[in-house]
Amino acid sequence: MRLDKFLKVSRLIKRRTLAKEVADQGRITIDGKVVKAASRVKEGDVLAIRFGQKIVTVQIEMLKDIVKKDEANSMYKIISEERLEKIEPEFIDDED
């Protein structure tokens, strides 16, 4: 199954076009490798998705083309959710 379709069906990302944009921006990895929206996923793959200042890591449990809303979260298992530290801009002292 394509990555963008999995993200939509599992409801990790609500729209397939948004899933494609996120993947094409390099914000998704499969088993540590940056991937594109057309990449193939399989059961057991570990996805890391960066949502703003948060990285969610999930393991794919099953692949289905159609799933009910209340069963969508059974397609994956959340491994971790980590918050990224905001990077403060360095101040440049122009007074010399």
XYZ file of C-alpha atoms in Angstrom:
96
model
C 0.000 0.000 0.000
C 1.226 3.511 -0.732
C 2.302 5.604 2.243
C -0.118 8.469 1.523
C -3.072 6.061 1.275
C -2.118 4.335 4.535
C -1.927 7.675 6.347
C -5.404 8.633 5.104
C -7.095 5.262 5.738
C -5.540 5.000 9.220
C -6.565 8.619 9.877
C -3.079 9.591 11.044
C -3.485 12.402 8.477
C -7.020 13.336 7.425
C -6.546 13.969 3.695
C -4.427 12.112 1.169
C -3.275 15.346 -0.470
C -2.046 16.598 2.903
C -0.281 13.264 3.511
C 1.439 13.675 0.129
C 2.560 17.212 0.978
C 3.953 16.159 4.376
C 5.841 13.223 2.828
C 7.215 15.300 -0.043
C 8.538 17.845 2.488
C 10.708 15.084 3.970
C 8.825 14.950 7.287
C 8.147 11.184 7.238
C 10.594 8.316 7.633
C 10.099 4.575 7.302
C 12.581 2.591 9.389
C 14.825 5.675 9.558
C 14.835 6.520 5.828
C 13.174 9.684 4.493
C 10.463 8.649 2.040
C 8.051 10.080 -0.513
C 4.265 9.681 -0.690
C 4.439 6.859 -3.261
C 6.678 4.703 -1.045
C 5.301 1.262 -0.222
C 4.543 0.377 3.396
C 4.100 -3.075 4.904
C 3.107 -4.515 8.251
C 5.879 -4.079 10.795
C 7.265 -0.852 9.273
C 8.045 1.922 11.761
C 6.929 5.397 10.655
C 8.140 8.636 12.217
C 5.973 11.634 11.290
C 6.846 15.212 12.195
C 3.779 17.317 12.984
C 5.037 20.848 13.696
C 6.979 20.614 16.974
C 6.071 16.957 17.631
C 7.325 13.644 16.239
C 4.955 10.684 16.400
C 6.465 7.225 15.893
C 4.105 4.374 15.019
C 4.419 0.752 13.953
C 2.102 -0.525 11.228
C -0.016 -3.377 12.582
C -2.246 -4.097 9.552
C -3.068 -2.823 6.091
C -6.657 -2.462 4.878
C -8.083 -0.455 1.987
C -11.299 0.411 3.820
C -11.741 0.675 7.565
C -14.401 2.191 9.821
C -13.501 5.339 11.692
C -13.560 3.702 15.129
C -11.321 0.849 13.893
C -8.731 3.037 12.140
C -6.431 3.249 15.155
C -6.084 -0.555 15.136
C -4.018 -0.232 11.948
C -1.046 1.097 13.919
C 0.502 1.112 17.381
C 1.940 4.329 18.790
C 5.514 3.718 19.899
C 6.338 7.244 21.055
C 5.400 10.894 20.876
C 8.155 13.390 21.491
C 8.069 17.138 21.599
C 10.832 18.987 19.775
C 12.514 21.853 21.559
C 11.924 25.204 19.972
C 15.131 26.551 18.567
C 15.624 30.122 19.638
C 17.299 32.367 17.068
C 20.791 33.327 18.050
C 21.181 36.969 18.812
C 23.904 38.685 16.874
C 25.660 41.498 18.643
C 26.316 44.177 16.032
C 27.877 46.571 18.501
C 31.620 46.592 17.950
